[in-house]
PDB file of C-alpha atoms (C1' of nucleotides) in Angstrom:
ATOM      1  CA  MET A   1     -23.943 -66.704 -54.810  1.00  0.00           C
ATOM      2  CA  ALA A   2     -24.582 -63.562 -56.744  1.00  0.00           C
ATOM      3  CA  TRP A   3     -26.386 -60.471 -55.639  1.00  0.00           C
ATOM      4  CA  THR A   4     -29.657 -61.089 -57.375  1.00  0.00           C
ATOM      5  CA  GLU A   5     -32.342 -58.447 -57.357  1.00  0.00           C
ATOM      6  CA  GLU A   6     -34.236 -60.394 -54.745  1.00  0.00           C
ATOM      7  CA  ARG A   7     -31.273 -60.690 -52.445  1.00  0.00           C
ATOM      8  CA  VAL A   8     -30.382 -57.041 -52.843  1.00  0.00           C
ATOM      9  CA  ALA A   9     -33.970 -56.095 -52.096  1.00  0.00           C
ATOM     10  CA  LEU A  10     -33.943 -58.170 -48.936  1.00  0.00           C
ATOM     11  CA  LEU A  11     -30.594 -56.744 -47.978  1.00  0.00           C
ATOM     12  CA  LYS A  12     -31.892 -53.208 -48.376  1.00  0.00           C
ATOM     13  CA  LYS A  13     -35.032 -53.970 -46.420  1.00  0.00           C
ATOM     14  CA  LEU A  14     -33.286 -55.582 -43.475  1.00  0.00           C
ATOM     15  CA  TRP A  15     -30.543 -52.989 -43.416  1.00  0.00           C
ATOM     16  CA  ALA A  16     -33.168 -50.256 -43.360  1.00  0.00           C
ATOM     17  CA  GLU A  17     -34.876 -52.031 -40.495  1.00  0.00           C
ATOM     18  CA  GLY A  18     -31.707 -51.896 -38.499  1.00  0.00           C
ATOM     19  CA  TRP A  19     -30.506 -55.468 -38.696  1.00  0.00           C
ATOM     20  CA  SER A  20     -26.789 -55.862 -38.212  1.00  0.00           C
ATOM     21  CA  ALA A  21     -24.613 -57.018 -41.066  1.00  0.00           C
ATOM     22  CA  SER A  22     -24.049 -60.437 -39.525  1.00  0.00           C
ATOM     23  CA  GLN A  23     -27.745 -60.946 -38.903  1.00  0.00           C
ATOM     24  CA  ILE A  24     -28.490 -60.100 -42.499  1.00  0.00           C
ATOM     25  CA  ALA A  25     -25.725 -62.380 -43.685  1.00  0.00           C
ATOM     26  CA  ARG A  26     -27.218 -65.294 -41.759  1.00  0.00           C
ATOM     27  CA  GLU A  27     -30.668 -64.509 -43.069  1.00  0.00           C
ATOM     28  CA  LEU A  28     -29.518 -64.388 -46.663  1.00  0.00           C
ATOM     29  CA  GLY A  29     -27.254 -67.351 -46.299  1.00  0.00           C
ATOM     30  CA  GLU A  30     -24.128 -68.101 -48.299  1.00  0.00           C
ATOM     31  CA  VAL A  31     -22.642 -64.710 -47.626  1.00  0.00           C
ATOM     32  CA  THR A  32     -20.520 -63.345 -44.845  1.00  0.00           C
ATOM     33  CA  ARG A  33     -21.119 -60.175 -42.904  1.00  0.00           C
ATOM     34  CA  ASN A  34     -18.150 -58.740 -44.769  1.00  0.00           C
ATOM     35  CA  ALA A  35     -19.935 -59.307 -48.021  1.00  0.00           C
ATOM     36  CA  VAL A  36     -22.991 -57.587 -46.632  1.00  0.00           C
ATOM     37  CA  ILE A  37     -21.017 -54.620 -45.402  1.00  0.00           C
ATOM     38  CA  GLY A  38     -19.181 -54.354 -48.671  1.00  0.00           C
ATOM     39  CA  LYS A  39     -22.461 -54.426 -50.522  1.00  0.00           C
ATOM     40  CA  VAL A  40     -24.200 -51.765 -48.476  1.00  0.00           C
ATOM     41  CA  HIS A  41     -21.222 -49.530 -49.048  1.00  0.00           C
ATOM     42  CA  ARG A  42     -21.297 -50.065 -52.759  1.00  0.00           C
ATOM     43  CA  LEU A  43     -25.007 -49.404 -52.676  1.00  0.00           C
ATOM     44  CA  GLY A  44     -24.265 -46.194 -50.869  1.00  0.00           C
ATOM     45  CA  ILE A  45     -26.609 -46.960 -48.010  1.00  0.00           C
ATOM     46  CA  ALA A  46     -24.053 -47.560 -45.293  1.00  0.00           C
ATOM     47  CA  ARG A  47     -24.771 -46.091 -41.919  1.00  0.00           C
ATOM     48  CA  ARG A  48     -22.880 -42.877 -41.873  1.00  0.00           C
ATOM     49  CA  ASP A  49     -23.087 -42.351 -38.144  1.00  0.00           C
ATOM     50  CA  ALA A  50     -21.965 -45.751 -36.956  1.00  0.00           C
ATOM     51  CA  ALA A  51     -18.598 -45.867 -35.274  1.00  0.00           C
ATOM     52  CA  PRO A  52     -16.814 -42.636 -34.529  1.00  0.00           C
ATOM     53  CA  ARG A  53     -14.012 -42.384 -37.036  1.00  0.00           C
ATOM     54  CA  PRO A  54     -10.543 -42.473 -35.596  1.00  0.00           C
ATOM     55  CA  SER A  55      -9.110 -39.079 -34.883  1.00  0.00           C
ATOM     56  CA  ARG A  56      -5.980 -40.090 -36.703  1.00  0.00           C
ATOM     57  CA  PRO A  57      -7.057 -41.387 -40.108  1.00  0.00           C
ATOM     58  CA  GLU A  58      -3.506 -41.492 -41.405  1.00  0.00           C
ATOM     59  CA  ALA A  59      -3.185 -44.813 -39.615  1.00  0.00           C
ATOM     60  CA  ARG A  60      -5.447 -46.318 -42.244  1.00  0.00           C
ATOM     61  CA  THR A  61      -3.264 -45.617 -45.247  1.00  0.00           C
ATOM     62  CA  SER A  62      -2.135 -48.515 -47.373  1.00  0.00           C
ATOM     63  CA  ALA A  63       1.438 -47.771 -46.413  1.00  0.00           C
ATOM     64  CA  ALA A  64       0.576 -48.508 -42.812  1.00  0.00           C
ATOM     65  CA  ARG A  65      -0.972 -51.802 -43.758  1.00  0.00           C
ATOM     66  CA  LYS A  66       0.800 -54.877 -42.613  1.00  0.00           C
ATOM     67  CA  PRO A  67       2.299 -57.121 -45.299  1.00  0.00           C
ATOM     68  CA  ALA A  68       0.036 -59.882 -44.066  1.00  0.00           C
ATOM     69  CA  THR A  69       2.163 -62.115 -41.937  1.00  0.00           C
ATOM     70  CA  ALA A  70       2.005 -65.726 -43.004  1.00  0.00           C
ATOM     71  CA  SER A  71       1.328 -67.081 -39.543  1.00  0.00           C
ATOM     72  CA  LYS A  72      -1.589 -64.811 -38.906  1.00  0.00           C
ATOM     73  CA  SER A  73      -3.093 -65.374 -42.308  1.00  0.00           C
ATOM     74  CA  GLU A  74      -2.812 -69.083 -41.933  1.00  0.00           C
ATOM     75  CA  ALA A  75      -4.407 -68.937 -38.559  1.00  0.00           C
ATOM     76  CA  ARG A  76      -7.343 -67.094 -40.071  1.00  0.00           C
ATOM     77  CA  ALA A  77      -7.563 -69.591 -42.863  1.00  0.00           C
ATOM     78  CA  ARG A  78      -7.567 -72.471 -40.468  1.00  0.00           C
ATOM     79  CA  THR A  79     -10.374 -70.968 -38.479  1.00  0.00           C
ATOM     80  CA  ALA A  80     -12.428 -70.439 -41.579  1.00  0.00           C
ATOM     81  CA  GLU A  81     -11.741 -73.945 -42.687  1.00  0.00           C
ATOM     82  CA  ALA A  82     -12.740 -75.471 -39.415  1.00  0.00           C
ATOM     83  CA  ALA A  83     -16.094 -73.754 -39.567  1.00  0.00           C
ATOM     84  CA  PRO A  84     -17.008 -73.349 -43.194  1.00  0.00           C
ATOM     85  CA  ALA A  85     -20.146 -71.322 -43.604  1.00  0.00           C
ATOM     86  CA  ARG A  86     -22.638 -71.560 -40.827  1.00  0.00           C
ATOM     87  CA  PRO A  87     -25.867 -70.647 -42.582  1.00  0.00           C
ATOM     88  CA  ALA A  88     -28.292 -72.026 -40.055  1.00  0.00           C
ATOM     89  CA  ALA A  89     -26.493 -70.822 -36.990  1.00  0.00           C
ATOM     90  CA  ARG A  90     -28.966 -68.598 -35.285  1.00  0.00           C
ATOM     91  CA  THR A  91     -28.383 -68.311 -31.581  1.00  0.00           C
ATOM     92  CA  GLN A  92     -29.884 -66.218 -28.883  1.00  0.00           C
ATOM     93  CA  THR A  93     -28.393 -63.069 -30.295  1.00  0.00           C
ATOM     94  CA  ALA A  94     -31.012 -60.405 -30.078  1.00  0.00           C
ATOM     95  CA  ARG A  95     -32.351 -58.983 -33.243  1.00  0.00           C
ATOM     96  CA  PRO A  96     -34.588 -55.970 -33.562  1.00  0.00           C
ATOM     97  CA  VAL A  97     -38.074 -57.143 -32.690  1.00  0.00           C
ATOM     98  CA  ALA A  98     -39.763 -54.755 -35.052  1.00  0.00           C
ATOM     99  CA  ALA A  99     -38.754 -52.131 -37.512  1.00  0.00           C
ATOM    100  CA  LYS A 100     -37.104 -49.336 -35.645  1.00  0.00           C
ATOM    101  CA  PRO A 101     -37.047 -46.046 -37.434  1.00  0.00           C
ATOM    102  CA  VAL A 102     -33.986 -44.570 -35.855  1.00  0.00           C
ATOM    103  CA  ILE A 103     -30.990 -46.331 -34.412  1.00  0.00           C
ATOM    104  CA  PRO A 104     -32.031 -49.764 -33.230  1.00  0.00           C
ATOM    105  CA  THR A 105     -31.187 -50.618 -29.676  1.00  0.00           C
ATOM    106  CA  ARG A 106     -30.317 -54.219 -29.252  1.00  0.00           C
ATOM    107  CA  TYR A 107     -31.583 -56.096 -26.293  1.00  0.00           C
ATOM    108  CA  GLU A 108     -29.005 -57.495 -23.941  1.00  0.00           C
ATOM    109  CA  VAL A 109     -30.702 -60.817 -23.422  1.00  0.00           C
ATOM    110  CA  VAL A 110     -33.642 -62.255 -25.271  1.00  0.00           C
ATOM    111  CA  GLU A 111     -34.924 -65.803 -25.323  1.00  0.00           C
ATOM    112  CA  ARG A 112     -31.823 -67.254 -23.781  1.00  0.00           C
ATOM    113  CA  GLY A 113     -31.556 -71.000 -24.024  1.00  0.00           C
ATOM    114  CA  LYS A 114     -34.036 -71.316 -26.830  1.00  0.00           C
ATOM    115  CA  PRO A 115     -34.072 -74.978 -27.823  1.00  0.00           C
ATOM    116  CA  LEU A 116     -32.093 -75.523 -30.988  1.00  0.00           C
ATOM    117  CA  SER A 117     -32.133 -78.256 -33.573  1.00  0.00           C
ATOM    118  CA  LEU A 118     -28.962 -80.108 -34.443  1.00  0.00           C
ATOM    119  CA  MET A 119     -28.367 -77.950 -37.465  1.00  0.00           C
ATOM    120  CA  GLU A 120     -28.646 -74.796 -35.462  1.00  0.00           C
ATOM    121  CA  LEU A 121     -25.862 -75.655 -33.062  1.00  0.00           C
ATOM    122  CA  ASN A 122     -22.551 -73.924 -33.368  1.00  0.00           C
ATOM    123  CA  ASP A 123     -19.325 -73.640 -31.435  1.00  0.00           C
ATOM    124  CA  ARG A 124     -20.879 -71.652 -28.653  1.00  0.00           C
ATOM    125  CA  THR A 125     -24.336 -73.105 -28.203  1.00  0.00           C
ATOM    126  CA  CYS A 126     -24.949 -75.602 -25.428  1.00  0.00           C
ATOM    127  CA  LYS A 127     -25.256 -79.133 -26.798  1.00  0.00           C
ATOM    128  CA  TRP A 128     -27.110 -80.602 -23.847  1.00  0.00           C
ATOM    129  CA  PRO A 129     -29.827 -82.763 -25.349  1.00  0.00           C
ATOM    130  CA  ILE A 130     -33.420 -82.100 -24.448  1.00  0.00           C
ATOM    131  CA  GLY A 131     -35.882 -84.919 -24.945  1.00  0.00           C
ATOM    132  CA  ASN A 132     -35.079 -88.185 -26.656  1.00  0.00           C
ATOM    133  CA  PRO A 133     -33.225 -88.622 -29.928  1.00  0.00           C
ATOM    134  CA  GLY A 134     -35.674 -89.598 -32.594  1.00  0.00           C
ATOM    135  CA  ASP A 135     -38.562 -87.750 -31.059  1.00  0.00           C
ATOM    136  CA  ALA A 136     -39.951 -84.976 -33.158  1.00  0.00           C
ATOM    137  CA  ASP A 137     -39.296 -82.430 -30.472  1.00  0.00           C
ATOM    138  CA  PHE A 138     -35.774 -83.560 -29.704  1.00  0.00           C
ATOM    139  CA  SER A 139     -33.554 -80.543 -29.417  1.00  0.00           C
ATOM    140  CA  PHE A 140     -30.572 -79.045 -27.656  1.00  0.00           C
ATOM    141  CA  CYS A 141     -30.279 -76.503 -24.893  1.00  0.00           C
ATOM    142  CA  GLY A 142     -28.796 -73.763 -27.045  1.00  0.00           C
ATOM    143  CA  GLU A 143     -27.668 -71.578 -24.160  1.00  0.00           C
ATOM    144  CA  SER A 144     -24.314 -69.864 -24.441  1.00  0.00           C
ATOM    145  CA  VAL A 145     -21.555 -72.267 -23.562  1.00  0.00           C
ATOM    146  CA  VAL A 146     -18.909 -71.786 -20.948  1.00  0.00           C
ATOM    147  CA  SER A 147     -15.928 -70.910 -23.075  1.00  0.00           C
ATOM    148  CA  GLY A 148     -14.190 -74.015 -24.311  1.00  0.00           C
ATOM    149  CA  HIS A 149     -16.899 -76.413 -23.223  1.00  0.00           C
ATOM    150  CA  PRO A 150     -19.771 -78.038 -25.061  1.00  0.00           C
ATOM    151  CA  TYR A 151     -22.310 -77.012 -22.442  1.00  0.00           C
ATOM    152  CA  CYS A 152     -23.659 -73.943 -20.753  1.00  0.00           C
ATOM    153  CA  GLN A 153     -22.807 -73.371 -17.120  1.00  0.00           C
ATOM    154  CA  GLU A 154     -25.877 -75.128 -15.811  1.00  0.00           C
ATOM    155  CA  HIS A 155     -25.424 -78.216 -17.931  1.00  0.00           C
ATOM    156  CA  LEU A 156     -21.688 -78.272 -17.399  1.00  0.00           C
ATOM    157  CA  LEU A 157     -22.413 -78.801 -13.734  1.00  0.00           C
ATOM    158  CA  ARG A 158     -24.797 -81.589 -14.599  1.00  0.00           C
ATOM    159  CA  ALA A 159     -22.385 -83.278 -16.959  1.00  0.00           C
ATOM    160  CA  TYR A 160     -19.321 -83.301 -14.764  1.00  0.00           C
ATOM    161  CA  GLN A 161     -20.411 -84.118 -11.293  1.00  0.00           C
ATOM    162  CA  PRO A 162     -17.983 -85.666  -8.864  1.00  0.00           C
ATOM    163  CA  ALA A 163     -19.018 -89.219  -8.019  1.00  0.00           C
ATOM    164  CA  SER A 164     -19.609 -88.307  -4.416  1.00  0.00           C
ATOM    165  CA  THR A 165     -21.916 -85.489  -5.361  1.00  0.00           C
ATOM    166  CA  ARG A 166     -23.837 -87.710  -7.683  1.00  0.00           C
ATOM    167  CA  ARG A 167     -24.246 -90.380  -5.075  1.00  0.00           C
ATOM    168  CA  ASP A 168     -25.367 -87.970  -2.407  1.00  0.00           C
ATOM    169  CA  ARG A 169     -27.795 -86.227  -4.634  1.00  0.00           C
ATOM    170  CA  ASP A 170     -29.037 -89.120  -6.732  1.00  0.00           C
ATOM    171  CA  ARG A 171     -29.990 -91.447  -3.942  1.00  0.00           C
ATOM    172  CA  GLY A 172     -32.792 -93.539  -5.414  1.00  0.00           C
ATOM    173  CA  ARG A 173     -32.976 -91.841  -8.785  1.00  0.00           C
ATOM    174  CA  ASP A 174     -31.254 -92.664 -12.007  1.00  0.00           C
ATOM    175  CA  GLU A 175     -30.213 -89.832 -14.190  1.00  0.00           C
ATOM    176  CA  THR A 176     -28.006 -90.743 -17.088  1.00  0.00           C
ATOM    177  CA  PRO A 177     -25.585 -87.970 -17.930  1.00  0.00           C
ATOM    178  CA  ALA A 178     -25.199 -89.147 -21.498  1.00  0.00           C
ATOM    179  CA  LEU A 179     -28.893 -88.993 -22.210  1.00  0.00           C
ATOM    180  CA  PRO A 180     -30.496 -86.569 -19.823  1.00  0.00           C
ATOM    181  CA  ASN A 181     -33.984 -85.270 -20.056  1.00  0.00           C
ATOM    182  CA  ALA A 182     -34.845 -81.648 -19.916  1.00  0.00           C
TER     183      ALA A 182
ATOM    184  C1'  DC B   1     -14.363 -63.548 -25.870  1.00  0.00           C
ATOM    185  C1'  DC B   2     -18.445 -61.927 -28.094  1.00  0.00           C
ATOM    186  C1'  DC B   3     -19.811 -58.411 -31.227  1.00  0.00           C
ATOM    187  C1'  DT B   4     -20.255 -53.837 -34.426  1.00  0.00           C
ATOM    188  C1'  DG B   5     -19.243 -51.279 -39.002  1.00  0.00           C
ATOM    189  C1'  DA B   6     -15.269 -49.258 -42.183  1.00  0.00           C
ATOM    190  C1'  DT B   7     -11.694 -49.663 -45.326  1.00  0.00           C
ATOM    191  C1'  DT B   8      -8.386 -51.430 -48.648  1.00  0.00           C
ATOM    192  C1'  DC B   9      -7.097 -53.819 -52.554  1.00  0.00           C
ATOM    193  C1'  DG B  10      -6.225 -58.278 -55.076  1.00  0.00           C
ATOM    194  C1'  DC B  11      -9.168 -60.721 -57.638  1.00  0.00           C
TER     195       DC B  11
ATOM    196  C1'  DG C   1     -18.183 -55.384 -58.539  1.00  0.00           C
ATOM    197  C1'  DC C   2     -16.919 -58.479 -54.962  1.00  0.00           C
ATOM    198  C1'  DG C   3     -15.480 -59.691 -50.309  1.00  0.00           C
ATOM    199  C1'  DA C   4     -11.421 -61.486 -47.185  1.00  0.00           C
ATOM    200  C1'  DA C   5      -8.378 -59.416 -44.402  1.00  0.00           C
ATOM    201  C1'  DT C   6      -7.750 -56.037 -41.549  1.00  0.00           C
ATOM    202  C1'  DC C   7      -8.646 -52.219 -38.563  1.00  0.00           C
ATOM    203  C1'  DA C   8     -10.911 -49.794 -34.866  1.00  0.00           C
ATOM    204  C1'  DG C   9     -13.998 -49.768 -31.487  1.00  0.00           C
ATOM    205  C1'  DG C  10     -17.926 -51.533 -27.841  1.00  0.00           C
TER     206       DG C  10
END
DNA sequence: CCCTGATTCGC
DNA sequence: GCGAATCAGG
C-alpha cells in the first residue's frame, strides 16, 4: 500500500489531532505503526518533544548496533507470522475524544468491555460470547483478557468453575458455559 | 505485559 | 522513499 495523497492527508490530520502512531496505523489499515512513524519523520512533522532523548546518544551509533542475532530475529518473525496484519483490531484503547491542541492526554480507561464483533477480536480481547450466534447483535465481551487466557477475569471465573461451585450456585438453573448469554 | 516515539539502514 | 528491527522509555 503506497502513501497516496489521501492517505498522507489523513495521516497528517490524525497526527495533528494527537492520535498515536499505532492508532493511526489501525485507522489507515495495511500499515504498521513503524510505517507511520517513519512517514511522519520523513514529512518532518514528528513530535519534537516526545520522549526525552537519552543523555548518552553515543549508545545509538551503528557500531553499537547488534548484529541481529538469528534467534531473536526469528522469534520476531514468528510473532509477526502468527498475527499477520490486524487491521480491524480496535480494542478499548483510549483515543483522543476530540482534537486536542496541545499534548493529548490519554484516558486510562474508556469504554471497557465494549462488545466486539468476531473480526475485531485479537489476542488480548475477551472472547466470551454475548447473545446467540447468528443473531444480528451477536458479539463478544471484548474486555482485556487475563494474560494467556481467552477471557477477561470475570468471564474466566464463569468459564472455569469447579463442579462443586457450579452445583451450589446453579441449583435449579441451567447455564451452559459453552454458550452463555450476556 | 501493554504501550509510546526515535533511529538506523538494507531494500 | 520505505519500514522492520531495534532502542529507549512509560
